PDB file of C-alpha atoms in Angstrom:
ATOM      1  CA  UNK A   1      -8.387 154.576  84.628  1.00  0.00           C
ATOM      2  CA  UNK A   2     -10.240 155.047  81.397  1.00  0.00           C
ATOM      3  CA  UNK A   3      -8.387 156.432  78.445  1.00  0.00           C
ATOM      4  CA  UNK A   4      -9.737 159.681  77.070  1.00  0.00           C
ATOM      5  CA  UNK A   5     -11.070 157.840  74.035  1.00  0.00           C
ATOM      6  CA  UNK A   6     -12.672 155.134  76.206  1.00  0.00           C
ATOM      7  CA  UNK A   7     -14.180 157.723  78.530  1.00  0.00           C
ATOM      8  CA  UNK A   8     -15.541 159.668  75.561  1.00  0.00           C
ATOM      9  CA  UNK A   9     -17.050 156.533  74.058  1.00  0.00           C
ATOM     10  CA  UNK A  10     -18.776 155.688  77.345  1.00  0.00           C
ATOM     11  CA  UNK A  11     -20.092 159.232  77.710  1.00  0.00           C
ATOM     12  CA  UNK A  12     -21.370 159.241  74.131  1.00  0.00           C
ATOM     13  CA  UNK A  13     -23.023 155.845  74.607  1.00  0.00           C
ATOM     14  CA  UNK A  14     -24.715 157.118  77.773  1.00  0.00           C
ATOM     15  CA  UNK A  15     -26.115 160.129  75.881  1.00  0.00           C
ATOM     16  CA  UNK A  16     -27.449 157.992  73.030  1.00  0.00           C
ATOM     17  CA  UNK A  17     -28.998 155.444  75.394  1.00  0.00           C
ATOM     18  CA  UNK A  18     -30.551 158.126  77.602  1.00  0.00           C
ATOM     19  CA  UNK A  19     -32.125 159.782  74.552  1.00  0.00           C
ATOM     20  CA  UNK A  20     -33.485 156.428  73.466  1.00  0.00           C
ATOM     21  CA  UNK A  21     -34.966 155.868  76.912  1.00  0.00           C
ATOM     22  CA  UNK A  22     -36.555 159.336  76.829  1.00  0.00           C
ATOM     23  CA  UNK A  23     -38.354 158.446  73.595  1.00  0.00           C
ATOM     24  CA  UNK A  24     -41.488 156.332  73.401  1.00  0.00           C
ATOM     25  CA  UNK A  25     -39.954 152.984  72.443  1.00  0.00           C
ATOM     26  CA  UNK A  26     -41.157 149.418  72.805  1.00  0.00           C
ATOM     27  CA  UNK A  27     -40.536 147.662  76.140  1.00  0.00           C
ATOM     28  CA  UNK A  28     -38.083 145.272  74.444  1.00  0.00           C
ATOM     29  CA  UNK A  29     -35.961 148.100  73.063  1.00  0.00           C
ATOM     30  CA  UNK A  30     -36.161 149.958  76.386  1.00  0.00           C
ATOM     31  CA  UNK A  31     -35.019 146.820  78.227  1.00  0.00           C
ATOM     32  CA  UNK A  32     -31.988 146.459  75.921  1.00  0.00           C
ATOM     33  CA  UNK A  33     -31.162 150.161  76.326  1.00  0.00           C
ATOM     34  CA  UNK A  34     -31.425 149.920  80.122  1.00  0.00           C
ATOM     35  CA  UNK A  35     -29.133 146.879  80.096  1.00  0.00           C
ATOM     36  CA  UNK A  36     -26.547 148.662  77.937  1.00  0.00           C
ATOM     37  CA  UNK A  37     -26.751 151.808  80.047  1.00  0.00           C
ATOM     38  CA  UNK A  38     -26.187 149.669  83.151  1.00  0.00           C
ATOM     39  CA  UNK A  39     -22.997 148.324  81.520  1.00  0.00           C
ATOM     40  CA  UNK A  40     -21.867 151.881  80.792  1.00  0.00           C
ATOM     41  CA  UNK A  41     -22.564 153.069  84.339  1.00  0.00           C
ATOM     42  CA  UNK A  42     -20.762 150.046  85.790  1.00  0.00           C
ATOM     43  CA  UNK A  43     -17.657 150.856  83.731  1.00  0.00           C
ATOM     44  CA  UNK A  44     -17.916 154.485  84.833  1.00  0.00           C
ATOM     45  CA  UNK A  45     -17.933 153.139  88.387  1.00  0.00           C
ATOM     46  CA  UNK A  46     -21.463 154.356  89.094  1.00  0.00           C
ATOM     47  CA  UNK A  47     -22.256 151.037  90.735  1.00  0.00           C
ATOM     48  CA  UNK A  48     -25.492 151.902  92.600  1.00  0.00           C
ATOM     49  CA  UNK A  49     -26.958 153.441  89.437  1.00  0.00           C
ATOM     50  CA  UNK A  50     -25.847 150.430  87.420  1.00  0.00           C
ATOM     51  CA  UNK A  51     -27.598 148.050  89.812  1.00  0.00           C
ATOM     52  CA  UNK A  52     -30.754 150.172  89.712  1.00  0.00           C
ATOM     53  CA  UNK A  53     -30.672 150.083  85.896  1.00  0.00           C
ATOM     54  CA  UNK A  54     -30.219 146.297  85.899  1.00  0.00           C
ATOM     55  CA  UNK A  55     -33.323 145.900  88.059  1.00  0.00           C
ATOM     56  CA  UNK A  56     -35.205 148.214  85.694  1.00  0.00           C
ATOM     57  CA  UNK A  57     -33.987 146.262  82.637  1.00  0.00           C
ATOM     58  CA  UNK A  58     -35.142 142.990  84.148  1.00  0.00           C
ATOM     59  CA  UNK A  59     -38.559 144.444  84.961  1.00  0.00           C
ATOM     60  CA  UNK A  60     -38.921 146.138  81.569  1.00  0.00           C
ATOM     61  CA  UNK A  61     -37.917 142.962  79.720  1.00  0.00           C
ATOM     62  CA  UNK A  62     -41.184 141.343  80.700  1.00  0.00           C
ATOM     63  CA  UNK A  63     -41.267 137.946  79.050  1.00  0.00           C
ATOM     64  CA  UNK A  64     -38.033 138.372  77.036  1.00  0.00           C
ATOM     65  CA  UNK A  65     -35.967 135.621  78.669  1.00  0.00           C
ATOM     66  CA  UNK A  66     -32.694 136.607  76.997  1.00  0.00           C
ATOM     67  CA  UNK A  67     -32.647 140.163  78.370  1.00  0.00           C
ATOM     68  CA  UNK A  68     -33.895 138.971  81.755  1.00  0.00           C
ATOM     69  CA  UNK A  69     -31.142 136.332  81.898  1.00  0.00           C
ATOM     70  CA  UNK A  70     -28.474 138.929  81.048  1.00  0.00           C
ATOM     71  CA  UNK A  71     -29.777 141.396  83.630  1.00  0.00           C
ATOM     72  CA  UNK A  72     -30.035 138.718  86.319  1.00  0.00           C
ATOM     73  CA  UNK A  73     -26.510 137.466  85.550  1.00  0.00           C
ATOM     74  CA  UNK A  74     -25.166 140.990  85.967  1.00  0.00           C
ATOM     75  CA  UNK A  75     -27.130 141.396  89.211  1.00  0.00           C
ATOM     76  CA  UNK A  76     -25.607 138.139  90.458  1.00  0.00           C
ATOM     77  CA  UNK A  77     -22.134 139.379  89.592  1.00  0.00           C
ATOM     78  CA  UNK A  78     -22.764 142.759  91.256  1.00  0.00           C
ATOM     79  CA  UNK A  79     -24.092 141.110  94.425  1.00  0.00           C
ATOM     80  CA  UNK A  80     -21.031 138.878  94.690  1.00  0.00           C
ATOM     81  CA  UNK A  81     -18.205 141.109  93.520  1.00  0.00           C
ATOM     82  CA  UNK A  82     -19.373 144.562  94.566  1.00  0.00           C
ATOM     83  CA  UNK A  83     -21.517 144.224  97.667  1.00  0.00           C
ATOM     84  CA  UNK A  84     -20.277 140.769  98.764  1.00  0.00           C
ATOM     85  CA  UNK A  85     -23.894 139.863  99.525  1.00  0.00           C
ATOM     86  CA  UNK A  86     -23.763 136.192  98.575  1.00  0.00           C
ATOM     87  CA  UNK A  87     -27.230 135.490  99.975  1.00  0.00           C
ATOM     88  CA  UNK A  88     -28.759 138.217  97.797  1.00  0.00           C
ATOM     89  CA  UNK A  89     -26.965 136.814  94.755  1.00  0.00           C
ATOM     90  CA  UNK A  90     -28.683 133.408  95.074  1.00  0.00           C
ATOM     91  CA  UNK A  91     -32.105 134.359  93.691  1.00  0.00           C
ATOM     92  CA  UNK A  92     -30.468 136.273  90.844  1.00  0.00           C
ATOM     93  CA  UNK A  93     -28.312 133.266  89.955  1.00  0.00           C
ATOM     94  CA  UNK A  94     -31.349 130.985  89.948  1.00  0.00           C
ATOM     95  CA  UNK A  95     -33.316 133.485  87.841  1.00  0.00           C
ATOM     96  CA  UNK A  96     -30.401 133.664  85.391  1.00  0.00           C
ATOM     97  CA  UNK A  97     -30.438 129.896  84.926  1.00  0.00           C
ATOM     98  CA  UNK A  98     -34.231 129.815  84.569  1.00  0.00           C
ATOM     99  CA  UNK A  99     -34.372 132.574  81.941  1.00  0.00           C
ATOM    100  CA  UNK A 100     -31.296 131.303  80.074  1.00  0.00           C
ATOM    101  CA  UNK A 101     -32.894 127.865  79.764  1.00  0.00           C
ATOM    102  CA  UNK A 102     -36.147 129.473  78.667  1.00  0.00           C
ATOM    103  CA  UNK A 103     -34.272 131.442  76.001  1.00  0.00           C
ATOM    104  CA  UNK A 104     -32.437 128.334  74.848  1.00  0.00           C
ATOM    105  CA  UNK A 105     -29.159 130.232  75.144  1.00  0.00           C
ATOM    106  CA  UNK A 106     -26.472 127.599  75.668  1.00  0.00           C
ATOM    107  CA  UNK A 107     -23.764 130.117  76.581  1.00  0.00           C
ATOM    108  CA  UNK A 108     -25.923 131.828  79.184  1.00  0.00           C
ATOM    109  CA  UNK A 109     -26.964 128.492  80.693  1.00  0.00           C
ATOM    110  CA  UNK A 110     -23.284 127.533  80.990  1.00  0.00           C
ATOM    111  CA  UNK A 111     -22.433 130.841  82.643  1.00  0.00           C
ATOM    112  CA  UNK A 112     -25.427 130.616  84.988  1.00  0.00           C
ATOM    113  CA  UNK A 113     -24.436 127.106  86.075  1.00  0.00           C
ATOM    114  CA  UNK A 114     -20.814 128.135  86.657  1.00  0.00           C
ATOM    115  CA  UNK A 115     -21.791 131.240  88.614  1.00  0.00           C
ATOM    116  CA  UNK A 116     -24.182 129.160  90.731  1.00  0.00           C
ATOM    117  CA  UNK A 117     -21.402 126.672  91.514  1.00  0.00           C
ATOM    118  CA  UNK A 118     -19.099 129.536  92.525  1.00  0.00           C
ATOM    119  CA  UNK A 119     -21.794 131.118  94.645  1.00  0.00           C
ATOM    120  CA  UNK A 120     -22.620 127.838  96.412  1.00  0.00           C
ATOM    121  CA  UNK A 121     -18.912 127.365  97.119  1.00  0.00           C
ATOM    122  CA  UNK A 122     -18.645 130.886  98.575  1.00  0.00           C
ATOM    123  CA  UNK A 123     -21.670 130.154 100.774  1.00  0.00           C
ATOM    124  CA  UNK A 124     -19.901 127.099 102.206  1.00  0.00           C
ATOM    125  CA  UNK A 125     -21.999 124.501 100.381  1.00  0.00           C
ATOM    126  CA  UNK A 126     -19.023 122.738  98.851  1.00  0.00           C
ATOM    127  CA  UNK A 127     -18.030 122.255  95.249  1.00  0.00           C
ATOM    128  CA  UNK A 128     -20.648 120.741  92.937  1.00  0.00           C
ATOM    129  CA  UNK A 129     -18.263 119.162  90.450  1.00  0.00           C
ATOM    130  CA  UNK A 130     -21.048 117.638  88.339  1.00  0.00           C
ATOM    131  CA  UNK A 131     -22.699 121.029  87.816  1.00  0.00           C
ATOM    132  CA  UNK A 132     -19.326 122.609  87.090  1.00  0.00           C
ATOM    133  CA  UNK A 133     -18.553 119.927  84.479  1.00  0.00           C
ATOM    134  CA  UNK A 134     -21.964 120.510  82.916  1.00  0.00           C
ATOM    135  CA  UNK A 135     -21.191 124.232  82.644  1.00  0.00           C
ATOM    136  CA  UNK A 136     -17.903 123.423  80.910  1.00  0.00           C
ATOM    137  CA  UNK A 137     -19.668 121.077  78.474  1.00  0.00           C
ATOM    138  CA  UNK A 138     -22.152 123.814  77.572  1.00  0.00           C
ATOM    139  CA  UNK A 139     -19.606 126.636  77.438  1.00  0.00           C
ATOM    140  CA  UNK A 140     -19.372 128.509  74.153  1.00  0.00           C
ATOM    141  CA  UNK A 141     -15.659 129.388  74.055  1.00  0.00           C
ATOM    142  CA  UNK A 142     -15.945 132.519  71.901  1.00  0.00           C
ATOM    143  CA  UNK A 143     -19.055 133.857  73.629  1.00  0.00           C
ATOM    144  CA  UNK A 144     -18.748 137.579  74.106  1.00  0.00           C
ATOM    145  CA  UNK A 145     -19.353 137.838  77.840  1.00  0.00           C
ATOM    146  CA  UNK A 146     -17.417 139.310  80.723  1.00  0.00           C
ATOM    147  CA  UNK A 147     -14.471 137.066  81.482  1.00  0.00           C
ATOM    148  CA  UNK A 148     -15.577 136.791  85.123  1.00  0.00           C
ATOM    149  CA  UNK A 149     -18.540 134.582  84.181  1.00  0.00           C
ATOM    150  CA  UNK A 150     -16.755 132.238  81.762  1.00  0.00           C
ATOM    151  CA  UNK A 151     -17.075 128.668  83.068  1.00  0.00           C
ATOM    152  CA  UNK A 152     -13.412 127.920  82.322  1.00  0.00           C
ATOM    153  CA  UNK A 153     -12.234 130.793  84.533  1.00  0.00           C
ATOM    154  CA  UNK A 154     -14.604 129.792  87.322  1.00  0.00           C
ATOM    155  CA  UNK A 155     -13.490 126.152  87.044  1.00  0.00           C
ATOM    156  CA  UNK A 156      -9.856 127.251  87.190  1.00  0.00           C
ATOM    157  CA  UNK A 157     -10.405 129.395  90.261  1.00  0.00           C
ATOM    158  CA  UNK A 158     -12.475 126.796  92.092  1.00  0.00           C
ATOM    159  CA  UNK A 159      -9.901 124.097  91.326  1.00  0.00           C
ATOM    160  CA  UNK A 160      -7.241 126.353  92.807  1.00  0.00           C
ATOM    161  CA  UNK A 161      -9.369 127.000  95.914  1.00  0.00           C
ATOM    162  CA  UNK A 162      -9.689 123.246  96.590  1.00  0.00           C
ATOM    163  CA  UNK A 163      -5.958 122.649  95.992  1.00  0.00           C
ATOM    164  CA  UNK A 164      -6.413 120.846  92.654  1.00  0.00           C
ATOM    165  CA  UNK A 165      -3.548 122.726  91.046  1.00  0.00           C
ATOM    166  CA  UNK A 166      -3.278 120.490  87.979  1.00  0.00           C
ATOM    167  CA  UNK A 167      -6.917 121.096  87.052  1.00  0.00           C
ATOM    168  CA  UNK A 168      -6.563 124.787  87.841  1.00  0.00           C
ATOM    169  CA  UNK A 169      -3.517 125.088  85.617  1.00  0.00           C
ATOM    170  CA  UNK A 170      -5.233 123.138  82.814  1.00  0.00           C
ATOM    171  CA  UNK A 171      -8.322 125.397  82.867  1.00  0.00           C
ATOM    172  CA  UNK A 172      -6.480 128.682  83.240  1.00  0.00           C
ATOM    173  CA  UNK A 173      -3.840 127.904  80.600  1.00  0.00           C
ATOM    174  CA  UNK A 174      -6.584 126.833  78.210  1.00  0.00           C
ATOM    175  CA  UNK A 175      -8.431 130.092  78.810  1.00  0.00           C
ATOM    176  CA  UNK A 176      -5.231 132.098  78.407  1.00  0.00           C
ATOM    177  CA  UNK A 177      -4.591 130.478  75.005  1.00  0.00           C
ATOM    178  CA  UNK A 178      -8.159 131.181  73.864  1.00  0.00           C
ATOM    179  CA  UNK A 179      -7.952 134.811  74.928  1.00  0.00           C
ATOM    180  CA  UNK A 180      -4.595 135.313  73.231  1.00  0.00           C
ATOM    181  CA  UNK A 181      -5.933 133.736  70.046  1.00  0.00           C
ATOM    182  CA  UNK A 182      -8.816 136.231  70.114  1.00  0.00           C
ATOM    183  CA  UNK A 183      -6.403 139.123  70.607  1.00  0.00           C
TER     184      UNK A 183
END
């Protein structure tokens, strides 16, 4: 449950973002606002609206690969964790990787690779260890992204799923230390 302060902050953010969207702003600013409003709606548990906003943000972003990558990553996550539609998540995961590479965003590329490895595993395609290692090499440890898409977490979970408990422990303990250090 949200604290009263957290709930107020989300409600206030939604008002500010909605006003911004009602004004005549540039497509780039609108795309960022739609993406942020999608985050707010997701945290308010308005999942269908959040997904609709993510689609709108991706479309509004046009040729801005960074916003498109972020929106597609969130759509991948929503397809996997909310609707459990792993097949639908595939194109979003591939789009995330494409746009992240286009943007030259190392952290997003790492996250896209890791999410793709997880998705392929969930679809019964096995564990692509080379791609997972590549995601860990590219990972930006202090990148401010949802923990669920951090390559180290995904590597830890996948290692656990394939009974490689030493690797799982190594990844998850490392992530735990990093998160504690960040507060």
